[in-house]
Amino acid sequence: MVLSDNSYIVTGLHRKLKPIFMEPCNKMKCTPPKLVVKKCEDFLENFEVLSTHKIVENAKHDNKWKEDDSDLLKITGRILDVLGEIWSSPIYATSTSRNKQSE
């Protein structure tokens, strides 16, 4: 679960607790290097709006799967395997399971 300023958990905090809870987030803010900002600005200035029309035309979908069922099944399996690996990571363990591990 990703927490944001408007997450139920954060908005439900007592008004005195919210600033304390948000303090690490506020300390982690950083500004990108000027070279990165400049590169992004250059990209925006030089981006040809007309070229996107051709890309959009090629991206239209005919509501049919491009892959056959066996390929879709393999792709789905790989996606679910990755999600399973991510969610079985210790960083997503509940506090209850952490307490059991420390006993």
The first five atom37 places (N, CA, C, CB, O) and aatype in JSON, in Angstrom:
{
  "aatype": [12, 19, 10, 15, 3, 2, 15, 18, 9, 19, 16, 7, 10, 8, 1, 11, 10, 11, 14, 9, 13, 12, 6, 14, 4, 2, 11, 12, 11, 4, 16, 14, 14, 11, 10, 19, 19, 11, 11, 4, 6, 3, 13, 10, 6, 2, 13, 6, 19, 10, 15, 16, 8, 11, 9, 19, 6, 2, 0, 11, 8, 3, 2, 11, 17, 11, 6, 3, 3, 15, 3, 10, 10, 11, 9, 16, 7, 1, 9, 10, 3, 19, 10, 7, 6, 9, 17, 15, 15, 14, 9, 18, 0, 16, 15, 16, 15, 1, 2, 11, 5, 15, 6],
  "atom_mask": [
    [1, 1, 1, 1, 1],
    [1, 1, 1, 1, 1],
    [1, 1, 1, 1, 1],
    [1, 1, 1, 1, 1],
    [1, 1, 1, 1, 1],
    [1, 1, 1, 1, 1],
    [1, 1, 1, 1, 1],
    [1, 1, 1, 1, 1],
    [1, 1, 1, 1, 1],
    [1, 1, 1, 1, 1],
    [1, 1, 1, 1, 1],
    [1, 1, 1, 0, 1],
    [1, 1, 1, 1, 1],
    [1, 1, 1, 1, 1],
    [1, 1, 1, 1, 1],
    [1, 1, 1, 1, 1],
    [1, 1, 1, 1, 1],
    [1, 1, 1, 1, 1],
    [1, 1, 1, 1, 1],
    [1, 1, 1, 1, 1],
    [1, 1, 1, 1, 1],
    [1, 1, 1, 1, 1],
    [1, 1, 1, 1, 1],
    [1, 1, 1, 1, 1],
    [1, 1, 1, 1, 1],
    [1, 1, 1, 1, 1],
    [1, 1, 1, 1, 1],
    [1, 1, 1, 1, 1],
    [1, 1, 1, 1, 1],
    [1, 1, 1, 1, 1],
    [1, 1, 1, 1, 1],
    [1, 1, 1, 1, 1],
    [1, 1, 1, 1, 1],
    [1, 1, 1, 1, 1],
    [1, 1, 1, 1, 1],
    [1, 1, 1, 1, 1],
    [1, 1, 1, 1, 1],
    [1, 1, 1, 1, 1],
    [1, 1, 1, 1, 1],
    [1, 1, 1, 1, 1],
    [1, 1, 1, 1, 1],
    [1, 1, 1, 1, 1],
    [1, 1, 1, 1, 1],
    [1, 1, 1, 1, 1],
    [1, 1, 1, 1, 1],
    [1, 1, 1, 1, 1],
    [1, 1, 1, 1, 1],
    [1, 1, 1, 1, 1],
    [1, 1, 1, 1, 1],
    [1, 1, 1, 1, 1],
    [1, 1, 1, 1, 1],
    [1, 1, 1, 1, 1],
    [1, 1, 1, 1, 1],
    [1, 1, 1, 1, 1],
    [1, 1, 1, 1, 1],
    [1, 1, 1, 1, 1],
    [1, 1, 1, 1, 1],
    [1, 1, 1, 1, 1],
    [1, 1, 1, 1, 1],
    [1, 1, 1, 1, 1],
    [1, 1, 1, 1, 1],
    [1, 1, 1, 1, 1],
    [1, 1, 1, 1, 1],
    [1, 1, 1, 1, 1],
    [1, 1, 1, 1, 1],
    [1, 1, 1, 1, 1],
    [1, 1, 1, 1, 1],
    [1, 1, 1, 1, 1],
    [1, 1, 1, 1, 1],
    [1, 1, 1, 1, 1],
    [1, 1, 1, 1, 1],
    [1, 1, 1, 1, 1],
    [1, 1, 1, 1, 1],
    [1, 1, 1, 1, 1],
    [1, 1, 1, 1, 1],
    [1, 1, 1, 1, 1],
    [1, 1, 1, 0, 1],
    [1, 1, 1, 1, 1],
    [1, 1, 1, 1, 1],
    [1, 1, 1, 1, 1],
    [1, 1, 1, 1, 1],
    [1, 1, 1, 1, 1],
    [1, 1, 1, 1, 1],
    [1, 1, 1, 0, 1],
    [1, 1, 1, 1, 1],
    [1, 1, 1, 1, 1],
    [1, 1, 1, 1, 1],
    [1, 1, 1, 1, 1],
    [1, 1, 1, 1, 1],
    [1, 1, 1, 1, 1],
    [1, 1, 1, 1, 1],
    [1, 1, 1, 1, 1],
    [1, 1, 1, 1, 1],
    [1, 1, 1, 1, 1],
    [1, 1, 1, 1, 1],
    [1, 1, 1, 1, 1],
    [1, 1, 1, 1, 1],
    [1, 1, 1, 1, 1],
    [1, 1, 1, 1, 1],
    [1, 1, 1, 1, 1],
    [1, 1, 1, 1, 1],
    [1, 1, 1, 1, 1],
    [1, 1, 1, 1, 1]
  ],
  "atom_positions": [
    [[0.85, -1.18, 0.0], [0.0, 0.0, 0.0], [0.89, 1.24, 0.0], [-0.96, 0.0, 1.23], [1.85, 1.33, 0.77]],
    [[0.58, 2.16, -0.84], [1.34, 3.41, -0.92], [0.56, 4.48, -0.17], [1.59, 3.83, -2.4], [-0.63, 4.67, -0.38]],
    [[1.25, 5.17, 0.71], [0.61, 6.24, 1.47], [0.86, 7.57, 0.79], [1.12, 6.27, 2.93], [1.96, 7.85, 0.32]],
    [[-0.17, 8.38, 0.74], [-0.03, 9.73, 0.21], [-0.7, 10.68, 1.2], [-0.65, 9.87, -1.23], [-1.33, 10.25, 2.16]],
    [[-0.55, 11.96, 0.95], [-1.14, 12.96, 1.85], [-2.64, 12.77, 2.02], [-0.87, 14.37, 1.33], [-3.19, 13.06, 3.08]],
    [[-3.31, 12.27, 0.97], [-4.76, 12.12, 1.06], [-5.18, 10.67, 1.29], [-5.41, 12.65, -0.2], [-6.35, 10.35, 1.09]],
    [[-4.26, 9.8, 1.7], [-4.62, 8.42, 2.05], [-5.52, 8.44, 3.27], [-3.35, 7.56, 2.32], [-5.42, 9.32, 4.13]],
    [[-6.39, 7.45, 3.34], [-7.32, 7.35, 4.47], [-6.55, 7.32, 5.79], [-8.19, 6.09, 4.34], [-6.95, 7.97, 6.76]],
    [[-5.47, 6.57, 5.82], [-4.68, 6.45, 7.06], [-4.11, 7.8, 7.47], [-3.53, 5.43, 6.87], [-4.14, 8.15, 8.66]],
    [[-3.61, 8.57, 6.52], [-2.99, 9.86, 6.83], [-4.04, 10.89, 7.19], [-2.15, 10.35, 5.64], [-3.88, 11.63, 8.17]],
    [[-5.12, 10.96, 6.42], [-6.15, 11.96, 6.71], [-6.87, 11.66, 8.02], [-7.17, 12.02, 5.57], [-7.45, 12.56, 8.63]],
    [[-6.83, 10.4, 8.45], [-7.5, 10.03, 9.7], [-6.66, 10.27, 10.94], [0.0, 0.0, 0.0], [-7.15, 10.09, 12.05]],
    [[-5.42, 10.67, 10.75], [-4.56, 10.93, 11.91], [-5.04, 12.16, 12.68], [-3.11, 11.12, 11.46], [-5.6, 13.09, 12.11]],
    [[-4.81, 12.14, 13.97], [-5.1, 13.31, 14.8], [-4.25, 14.47, 14.27], [-4.8, 13.02, 16.32], [-3.13, 14.26, 13.81]],
    [[-4.78, 15.68, 14.34], [-4.1, 16.83, 13.74], [-2.69, 17.06, 14.29], [-4.92, 18.08, 13.95], [-1.85, 17.62, 13.6]],
    [[-2.42, 16.63, 15.52], [-1.07, 16.78, 16.08], [-0.13, 15.68, 15.59], [-1.14, 16.77, 17.62], [1.09, 15.86, 15.55]],
    [[-0.7, 14.53, 15.22], [0.14, 13.42, 14.77], [0.53, 13.51, 13.3], [-0.58, 12.12, 15.01], [1.58, 13.02, 12.9]],
    [[-0.33, 14.14, 12.5], [-0.06, 14.19, 11.06], [1.29, 14.83, 10.74], [-1.18, 14.95, 10.36], [2.04, 14.26, 9.95]],
    [[1.63, 16.01, 11.31], [2.94, 16.59, 11.0], [4.11, 15.68, 11.39], [3.1, 17.94, 11.7], [5.12, 15.63, 10.69]],
    [[3.96, 14.97, 12.5], [5.01, 14.05, 12.94], [5.14, 12.9, 11.94], [4.72, 13.51, 14.36], [6.24, 12.51, 11.57]],
    [[4.0, 12.37, 11.52], [3.98, 11.27, 10.56], [4.57, 11.69, 9.22], [2.55, 10.75, 10.37], [5.27, 10.92, 8.58]],
    [[4.29, 12.92, 8.8], [4.72, 13.4, 7.49], [6.16, 13.92, 7.49], [3.79, 14.49, 7.02], [6.72, 14.18, 6.42]],
    [[6.77, 14.08, 8.66], [8.11, 14.66, 8.75], [9.15, 13.93, 7.89], [8.56, 14.65, 10.19], [9.88, 14.6, 7.16]],
    [[9.25, 12.59, 7.94], [10.25, 11.92, 7.08], [10.01, 12.19, 5.6], [10.24, 10.42, 7.33], [10.96, 12.37, 4.84]],
    [[8.76, 12.21, 5.2], [8.42, 12.48, 3.79], [8.88, 13.88, 3.4], [6.9, 12.33, 3.56], [9.45, 14.07, 2.32]],
    [[8.64, 14.84, 4.25], [9.03, 16.22, 3.94], [10.55, 16.39, 3.9], [8.43, 17.17, 4.98], [11.06, 17.22, 3.16]],
    [[11.26, 15.6, 4.69], [12.72, 15.69, 4.71], [13.35, 15.03, 3.49], [13.27, 15.07, 5.98], [14.48, 15.34, 3.13]],
    [[12.62, 14.1, 2.85], [13.18, 13.36, 1.72], [13.0, 14.07, 0.38], [12.55, 12.0, 1.64], [13.49, 13.57, -0.64]],
    [[12.33, 15.19, 0.35], [12.12, 15.89, -0.91], [13.47, 16.37, -1.45], [11.15, 17.08, -0.74], [14.31, 16.86, -0.71]],
    [[13.64, 16.21, -2.74], [14.87, 16.68, -3.34], [14.57, 17.28, -4.71], [15.9, 15.52, -3.46], [13.59, 16.92, -5.37]],
    [[15.41, 18.18, -5.1], [15.23, 18.8, -6.41], [16.16, 18.11, -7.39], [15.52, 20.34, -6.35], [17.29, 17.76, -7.06]],
    [[15.67, 17.92, -8.61], [16.52, 17.26, -9.62], [17.68, 18.18, -10.01], [15.7, 16.87, -10.86], [17.56, 19.4, -9.92]],
    [[18.78, 17.59, -10.45], [19.92, 18.4, -10.9], [19.5, 19.31, -12.05], [21.1, 17.49, -11.32], [18.63, 18.96, -12.85]],
    [[20.14, 20.47, -12.13], [19.8, 21.44, -13.17], [19.97, 20.86, -14.57], [20.67, 22.69, -13.03], [19.21, 21.2, -15.48]],
    [[20.96, 20.0, -14.76], [21.16, 19.38, -16.07], [19.97, 18.52, -16.48], [22.44, 18.54, -16.07], [19.59, 18.48, -17.65]],
    [[19.38, 17.83, -15.5], [18.22, 16.99, -15.79], [17.02, 17.87, -16.15], [17.88, 16.09, -14.57], [16.3, 17.58, -17.1]],
    [[16.82, 18.93, -15.39], [15.73, 19.86, -15.67], [15.9, 20.46, -17.06], [15.67, 20.99, -14.61], [14.93, 20.55, -17.82]],
    [[17.11, 20.86, -17.4], [17.39, 21.45, -18.71], [17.1, 20.45, -19.83], [18.86, 21.92, -18.79], [16.51, 20.81, -20.84]],
    [[17.51, 19.22, -19.64], [17.27, 18.18, -20.65], [15.77, 17.98, -20.87], [17.93, 16.85, -20.24], [15.32, 17.83, -22.0]],
    [[15.0, 17.98, -19.8], [13.54, 17.84, -19.91], [12.93, 19.04, -20.62], [12.9, 17.67, -18.51], [12.04, 18.9, -21.46]],
    [[13.41, 20.22, -20.27], [12.9, 21.43, -20.93], [13.23, 21.42, -22.42], [13.5, 22.69, -20.27], [12.38, 21.78, -23.25]],
    [[14.44, 21.0, -22.77], [14.83, 20.91, -24.19], [13.95, 19.91, -24.93], [16.3, 20.49, -24.32], [13.52, 20.16, -26.06]],
    [[13.67, 18.8, -24.28], [12.81, 17.79, -24.91], [11.44, 18.39, -25.22], [12.66, 16.56, -23.99], [10.91, 18.23, -26.32]],
    [[10.88, 19.08, -24.23], [9.55, 19.68, -24.43], [9.56, 20.73, -25.54], [9.05, 20.3, -23.14], [8.61, 20.82, -26.33]],
    [[10.62, 21.51, -25.59], [10.7, 22.55, -26.62], [10.84, 21.96, -28.02], [11.88, 23.47, -26.34], [10.29, 22.49, -28.98]],
    [[11.56, 20.86, -28.13], [11.85, 20.27, -29.43], [10.88, 19.17, -29.85], [13.23, 19.73, -29.44], [10.97, 18.65, -30.96]],
    [[9.97, 18.82, -28.97], [9.03, 17.74, -29.27], [8.06, 18.18, -30.35], [8.27, 17.3, -28.0], [7.41, 19.22, -30.24]],
    [[7.96, 17.38, -31.38], [7.08, 17.73, -32.49], [5.69, 17.18, -32.23], [7.64, 17.19, -33.82], [5.49, 15.97, -32.23]],
    [[4.74, 18.06, -32.02], [3.37, 17.64, -31.74], [2.81, 16.87, -32.93], [2.49, 18.85, -31.42], [2.03, 15.93, -32.75]],
    [[3.18, 17.26, -34.12], [2.65, 16.6, -35.31], [3.06, 15.14, -35.39], [3.1, 17.33, -36.55], [2.32, 14.32, -35.94]],
    [[4.22, 14.8, -34.87], [4.68, 13.41, -34.95], [3.85, 12.49, -34.07], [6.15, 13.31, -34.55], [3.8, 11.28, -34.31]],
    [[3.2, 13.04, -33.05], [2.38, 12.2, -32.18], [1.14, 11.7, -32.9], [1.98, 12.96, -30.93], [0.62, 10.64, -32.55]],
    [[0.66, 12.44, -33.88], [-0.54, 12.01, -34.6], [-0.31, 10.66, -35.27], [-0.95, 13.06, -35.66], [-1.16, 9.78, -35.22]],
    [[0.85, 10.5, -35.88], [1.19, 9.25, -36.55], [1.27, 8.11, -35.54], [2.52, 9.38, -37.32], [0.8, 7.0, -35.8]],
    [[1.87, 8.38, -34.39], [1.99, 7.36, -33.34], [0.61, 6.94, -32.86], [2.83, 7.89, -32.17], [0.35, 5.75, -32.68]],
    [[-0.27, 7.9, -32.64], [-1.62, 7.59, -32.15], [-2.37, 6.76, -33.18], [-2.39, 8.89, -31.84], [-3.09, 5.83, -32.81]],
    [[-2.22, 7.08, -34.44], [-2.88, 6.3, -35.49], [-2.44, 4.84, -35.43], [-2.58, 6.89, -36.88], [-3.26, 3.94, -35.59]],
    [[-1.16, 4.61, -35.22], [-0.64, 3.24, -35.15], [-1.04, 2.53, -33.87], [0.87, 3.26, -35.28], [-0.98, 1.3, -33.8]],
    [[-1.44, 3.28, -32.86], [-1.75, 2.69, -31.57], [-3.23, 2.33, -31.42], [-1.36, 3.64, -30.48], [-3.62, 1.81, -30.37]],
    [[-4.03, 2.58, -32.42], [-5.45, 2.24, -32.31], [-5.6, 0.74, -32.18], [-6.24, 2.76, -33.54], [-4.86, -0.04, -32.78]],
    [[-6.56, 0.34, -31.39], [-6.77, -1.07, -31.09], [-8.06, -1.55, -31.74], [-6.81, -1.32, -29.57], [-9.06, -0.83, -31.75]],
    [[-8.04, -2.76, -32.28], [-9.23, -3.31, -32.94], [-10.04, -4.24, -32.02], [-8.83, -4.05, -34.2], [-10.88, -5.0, -32.5]],
    [[-9.77, -4.17, -30.72], [-10.46, -4.97, -29.7], [-10.22, -6.47, -29.85], [-11.95, -4.7, -29.77], [-11.04, -7.27, -29.41]],
    [[-9.12, -6.85, -30.45], [-8.74, -8.26, -30.57], [-7.35, -8.42, -29.99], [-8.78, -8.74, -32.07], [-6.48, -7.56, -30.15]],
    [[-7.13, -9.54, -29.29], [-5.82, -9.81, -28.74], [-4.86, -10.11, -29.87], [-5.86, -10.98, -27.75], [-5.19, -10.83, -30.8]],
    [[-3.67, -9.54, -29.79], [-2.65, -9.78, -30.81], [-1.93, -11.1, -30.56], [-1.64, -8.62, -30.83], [-1.39, -11.7, -31.49]],
    [[-1.92, -11.57, -29.31], [-1.27, -12.82, -28.95], [-2.31, -13.93, -28.88], [-0.52, -12.69, -27.59], [-3.49, -13.67, -28.67]],
    [[-1.85, -15.18, -29.07], [-2.79, -16.29, -28.93], [-2.93, -16.64, -27.45], [-2.33, -17.54, -29.75], [-2.2, -16.11, -26.61]],
    [[-3.88, -17.52, -27.13], [-4.19, -17.83, -25.73], [-2.99, -18.37, -24.96], [-5.32, -18.84, -25.68], [-2.8, -18.03, -23.79]],
    [[-2.17, -19.2, -25.59], [-1.03, -19.77, -24.87], [-0.01, -18.68, -24.52], [-0.35, -20.88, -25.7], [0.58, -18.7, -23.43]],
    [[0.2, -17.73, -25.42], [1.1, -16.61, -25.12], [0.54, -15.75, -23.99], [1.34, -15.75, -26.37], [1.27, -15.34, -23.09]],
    [[-0.75, -15.49, -24.04], [-1.38, -14.69, -22.98], [-1.26, -15.39, -21.63], [-2.86, -14.42, -23.3], [-1.04, -14.74, -20.61]],
    [[-1.42, -16.71, -21.63], [-1.3, -17.48, -20.4], [0.12, -17.4, -19.85], [-1.7, -18.95, -20.63], [0.31, -17.25, -18.64]],
    [[1.12, -17.5, -20.71], [2.52, -17.39, -20.28], [2.82, -16.0, -19.71], [3.48, -17.69, -21.46], [3.45, -15.87, -18.66]],
    [[2.36, -14.98, -20.41], [2.59, -13.6, -19.96], [1.93, -13.37, -18.61], [2.06, -12.59, -21.0], [2.52, -12.78, -17.71]],
    [[0.68, -13.83, -18.48], [-0.05, -13.68, -17.22], [0.68, -14.4, -16.1], [-1.49, -14.22, -17.36], [0.8, -13.87, -14.99]],
    [[1.18, -15.6, -16.38], [1.93, -16.35, -15.37], [3.17, -15.61, -14.91], [0.0, 0.0, 0.0], [3.47, -15.57, -13.72]],
    [[3.9, -15.01, -15.87], [5.11, -14.26, -15.51], [4.76, -13.04, -14.66], [5.87, -13.82, -16.77], [5.45, -12.73, -13.68]],
    [[3.69, -12.35, -15.03], [3.27, -11.17, -14.25], [2.91, -11.58, -12.83], [2.06, -10.46, -14.92], [3.33, -10.95, -11.87]],
    [[2.12, -12.66, -12.7], [1.71, -13.11, -11.37], [2.9, -13.64, -10.56], [0.64, -14.21, -11.49], [2.93, -13.46, -9.34]],
    [[3.87, -14.27, -11.22], [5.08, -14.71, -10.51], [5.83, -13.53, -9.92], [6.0, -15.5, -11.46], [6.26, -13.57, -8.77]],
    [[5.98, -12.48, -10.71], [6.67, -11.27, -10.23], [5.91, -10.65, -9.07], [6.84, -10.24, -11.37], [6.51, -10.29, -8.05]],
    [[4.59, -10.53, -9.21], [3.79, -9.98, -8.11], [3.91, -10.83, -6.86], [2.31, -9.85, -8.52], [4.01, -10.31, -5.75]],
    [[3.91, -12.15, -7.03], [4.06, -13.05, -5.88], [5.39, -12.85, -5.18], [0.0, 0.0, 0.0], [5.45, -12.83, -3.95]],
    [[6.46, -12.7, -5.97], [7.79, -12.46, -5.38], [7.82, -11.14, -4.63], [8.87, -12.47, -6.47], [8.39, -11.05, -3.54]],
    [[7.2, -10.13, -5.21], [7.19, -8.82, -4.57], [6.43, -8.87, -3.26], [6.57, -7.77, -5.5], [6.92, -8.41, -2.23]],
    [[5.23, -9.44, -3.29], [4.39, -9.41, -2.1], [4.83, -10.39, -1.03], [2.98, -9.7, -2.48], [4.4, -10.27, 0.12]],
    [[5.68, -11.37, -1.36], [6.19, -12.26, -0.32], [7.48, -11.71, 0.29], [6.43, -13.67, -0.89], [8.08, -12.36, 1.15]],
    [[7.89, -10.54, -0.15], [9.07, -9.89, 0.4], [8.83, -9.51, 1.86], [9.44, -8.64, -0.43], [7.72, -9.12, 2.22]],
    [[9.84, -9.63, 2.71], [9.69, -9.28, 4.13], [9.25, -7.84, 4.38], [10.99, -9.53, 4.85], [8.68, -7.54, 5.43]],
    [[9.51, -6.94, 3.44], [9.13, -5.55, 3.69], [7.62, -5.37, 3.71], [9.74, -4.63, 2.64], [7.13, -4.36, 4.22]],
    [[6.88, -6.34, 3.17], [5.42, -6.24, 3.18], [4.8, -7.06, 4.3], [4.86, -6.68, 1.85], [3.57, -7.17, 4.37]],
    [[5.62, -7.63, 5.15], [5.1, -8.42, 6.26], [4.34, -7.52, 7.23], [6.24, -9.17, 6.98], [4.72, -6.37, 7.45]],
    [[3.28, -8.05, 7.8], [2.5, -7.27, 8.76], [3.25, -7.2, 10.08], [1.1, -7.89, 8.96], [4.17, -7.98, 10.32]],
    [[2.86, -6.27, 10.91], [3.51, -6.14, 12.21], [3.27, -7.4, 13.04], [2.99, -4.9, 12.97], [4.12, -7.76, 13.85]],
    [[2.13, -8.08, 12.84], [1.85, -9.31, 13.56], [2.87, -10.38, 13.19], [0.43, -9.81, 13.27], [3.41, -11.05, 14.06]],
    [[3.13, -10.54, 11.89], [4.1, -11.55, 11.47], [5.51, -11.16, 11.9], [4.04, -11.76, 9.95], [6.32, -12.04, 12.19]],
    [[5.83, -9.88, 11.94], [7.15, -9.45, 12.42], [7.31, -9.79, 13.9], [7.35, -7.93, 12.19], [8.38, -10.22, 14.33]],
    [[6.23, -9.6, 14.68], [6.29, -9.92, 16.1], [6.53, -11.41, 16.29], [5.0, -9.49, 16.81], [7.29, -11.81, 17.18]],
    [[5.88, -12.26, 15.47], [6.06, -13.7, 15.59], [7.48, -14.08, 15.24], [5.07, -14.44, 14.68], [8.05, -14.98, 15.86]],
    [[8.08, -13.42, 14.25], [9.45, -13.73, 13.85], [10.44, -13.37, 14.95], [9.8, -13.0, 12.57], [11.46, -14.04, 15.1]],
    [[10.14, -12.33, 15.7], [11.09, -11.88, 16.72], [10.97, -12.68, 18.02], [10.88, -10.41, 17.01], [11.82, -12.55, 18.91]],
    [[9.93, -13.5, 18.13], [9.76, -14.29, 19.36], [10.72, -15.43, 19.45], [8.36, -14.81, 19.46], [10.7, -16.18, 20.43]]
  ]
}
